[in-house]
Amino acid sequence: MHDWERIQREAARSLTRLLPRVAQAFAEAGGAAGEWNVFEQRLRREWPRLFELLFGLYGTQYDFFYHLEQLLLAMAQSWLKRPDWLKQRDALREADTEWFQSERMMGGVLYVDRFCGTLARLREFIPYFRELGLTYLHLMPLFEAPEGNNDGGYAVSSYRRVNPHIGTTAELADLARELDTAGISLVLDFVFNHTSDEHEWARRAQAGDPDYQEFYFLFPDRTMPDAYERTLREIFPTVRRGSFTWRPDMQRWVWTTFNSFQWDLNYANPAVFRAMAAEMLFLANLGVAVLRLDAVPFIWKRMGTNCENQPEAHRIIQAFNAIARITAPALLFKSEAIVHPDDVLSYVSPQECQLSYNPLLMALLWETLATREVKLLAHSLSHRFRLPPGCAWINYLRSHDDIGWTFDDNDARAVGIDPWGHRQFLNAFYTGRFPGSFARGLPFQENPDTGDARVSGTLASLAGLEQALAGGDPQAIDIAIRRIILLHSIVLSIGGIPLIYLGDEVGTLNDYGYVSDPAKADDSRWVHRPLRNQVAMDQRHDPTTIPGRIFSTLTRLIHLRTSLPALRDGMMEVVRSDNRHVLAYVRQTGSQRVLVLANFSEYPQSIAGNLLRMYGPGLELFDLIQEQPVSATTALTLQPYQFVWLTPSWQR
Ligand code: GLC
Ligand code: GLC
């Protein structure tokens, strides 16, 4: 008998055994029969897959079936508690699984405390979010975390209690509902690779509870840490060397991939999987539409590897996905894998993460801005942009994190670029050390051993606005604004969900104040996590101001996009422009076709008429950006950093 058949028989047997018990518990807890039927139907549908995944991960554990039963009970309980409006969402999303593949999808991200202080105040900004066209709002980590340095909330002490400085869990649930009514999906983090060292599980481990010590990776001496470190990559080398932290109180080394107060969870322990599944379902029932799965590459450790992107990491996420399909079907996952593009892609599928950050596009847009040449971007996109059906990129220009140069070395070599030297150049360029650079960024995590570094900075400061303002040169300011708009025009037209870091829409600059806060001083990412700039926001309707120029152009593009079905989903074809400074791609849906041309240099560039005739549909075209006809019978001149969205004139 094949392994698969054997496992499926086992799956069927165990379901027969477990279902009556779970049904009984459901009924005893007051669950209605109709509700149970919905649950049971979904459970039966997903069970073969869920069982196989869990069996592969934990089938050899002596108490595997105990964990399985506990998991099912927790799922049923969570379904019982799921609010009605979310159950309605579930039905709606199941009937339209690709609802997010839409020209109307538009994302924003912010830190509640930095943006407006509290959840209560955030509600006052819903009109602003609507003005921007947002349909997706990612609130950065807002649950309890240690005071002082907590890695921007990524050291979570409770997945259920909102940080009291920000508000309450009840307010968060109310906000989710209110956002939903405004057409905005709530996105929250699921920081599941680690907890803070103040999480109850970590505290119990510190107090000597053996069950909770098995939640983490604890070692009495350096033998295992040394063995692992032979092949590990250091993530925060300027904060602390290596990936382990000595806890004198416990006389143990603890695995801490990130900061010493972020303890990696041990997913080889089924109790950890189960505990985190319960936290996930709690978040889902608050009204979260998308969970951002933090640091996915790191969740499974294997000796002799870099402990990133292990096959089990995928299985764990897929098992969470199956659980969500049963108990909270409206919930989507977004993968945060800022690694090699092949590995980024490996997390994206309807059975794993339906959404993923697109760090390659992000990094290469900056690369193109620095070099003024589109060859690496065009080549990489031509074979790395397509996703499996039912999945979408989150296309962003910068996040709360640093920018790392995660392009593929062979892609670089294929277009005549030396990858190592190029990364050195890009770091020098974006930290302003390269002569003639327009950028004002800061280095992040420079590793003296490897020469690696990443870059921090706001969109506007990296694009040259800060330097131009300091120089007081109106032409340089104009050019910087054009760069900012150009970058946005790409994420708005290339397909997937565009994501704006709130503040960038009004040209917010770097904030160097973080250095005076000891909890932040050694983490340069704080330079691009400034407080809300109300002055700039108030100027957004005044076209004589810089915020006004940026905001009005951006909102115009965002609203224009909502009328162009061709810009939805991810079907995108990079085409020749025969000009090394101009990126060209075609978007098409049904009969609508849009040719995008984007000039990445500060000089006018020309595109031959025959290319317009080849890729642009028809002889008479219309540029939706300038709102004017373009004839494909002659060459087209693009002004510095100009972009056009060309449709046939008859499509207008
Ligand atoms: C993710 C977050 C980052 C954090 C890290 C550890 O990469 O984006 O800010 O430092 O995970 O949680
Ligand atoms: C995490 C960190 C980010 C880093 C990346 C490296 O995502 O947050 O800063 O660049 O890991 O993989």
XYZ file of N, CA and C and ligand atoms in Angstrom, residues 111 140 151 154-155 189 191 194 236 258-259 262 292 294-295 336 338 400-401 525 529, ligand 1:
75
model
N 1.826 52.345 12.312
C 1.916 52.032 13.740
C 0.875 52.888 14.449
N 0.469 47.838 12.609
C 1.696 47.196 13.082
C 1.457 46.653 14.491
N 11.456 45.640 19.759
C 11.554 45.433 18.310
C 10.286 45.915 17.608
N 7.427 43.569 17.819
C 7.613 42.203 17.322
C 8.127 41.247 18.398
N 8.194 41.739 19.634
C 8.420 40.842 20.766
C 7.083 40.815 21.502
N -0.417 41.424 12.398
C 0.690 40.474 12.376
C 0.359 39.209 13.152
N 2.930 37.027 14.792
C 4.370 36.899 15.070
C 4.566 35.529 15.703
N 8.465 33.562 17.249
C 9.026 33.767 18.593
C 8.021 34.492 19.473
N 20.725 40.098 13.107
C 20.980 41.414 13.703
C 22.417 41.470 14.259
N 16.455 36.787 16.421
C 16.434 38.246 16.261
C 17.088 38.879 17.496
N 16.329 39.572 18.331
C 16.936 40.155 19.524
C 16.960 39.140 20.664
N 13.694 38.023 22.106
C 12.736 37.330 21.236
C 13.127 35.859 21.164
N -0.555 38.781 8.692
C 0.796 38.873 8.123
C 1.676 37.911 8.898
N 4.739 36.662 10.166
C 6.038 37.291 10.369
C 7.162 36.265 10.295
N 8.225 36.635 9.611
C 9.476 35.871 9.640
C 9.287 34.385 9.314
N 5.651 37.008 5.034
C 6.776 37.942 5.122
C 8.063 37.134 5.044
N 11.655 37.748 3.522
C 12.521 38.707 2.838
C 13.838 37.981 2.560
N 8.319 49.089 7.328
C 8.918 49.510 8.596
C 10.318 48.934 8.734
N 10.665 47.968 7.852
C 11.979 47.337 7.917
C 12.936 47.988 6.939
N 16.213 51.465 11.839
C 14.905 51.405 11.178
C 13.942 52.448 11.736
N 10.326 55.388 10.780
C 9.040 55.127 11.447
C 8.614 56.379 12.211
C 9.983 40.728 10.842
C 9.603 42.145 11.150
C 10.751 42.852 11.757
C 11.169 42.128 12.997
C 11.395 40.649 12.721
C 11.435 39.876 13.984
O 10.957 40.653 9.891
O 9.196 42.778 9.981
O 10.466 44.179 12.019
O 12.356 42.692 13.460
O 10.370 40.067 11.988
O 10.131 39.730 14.492
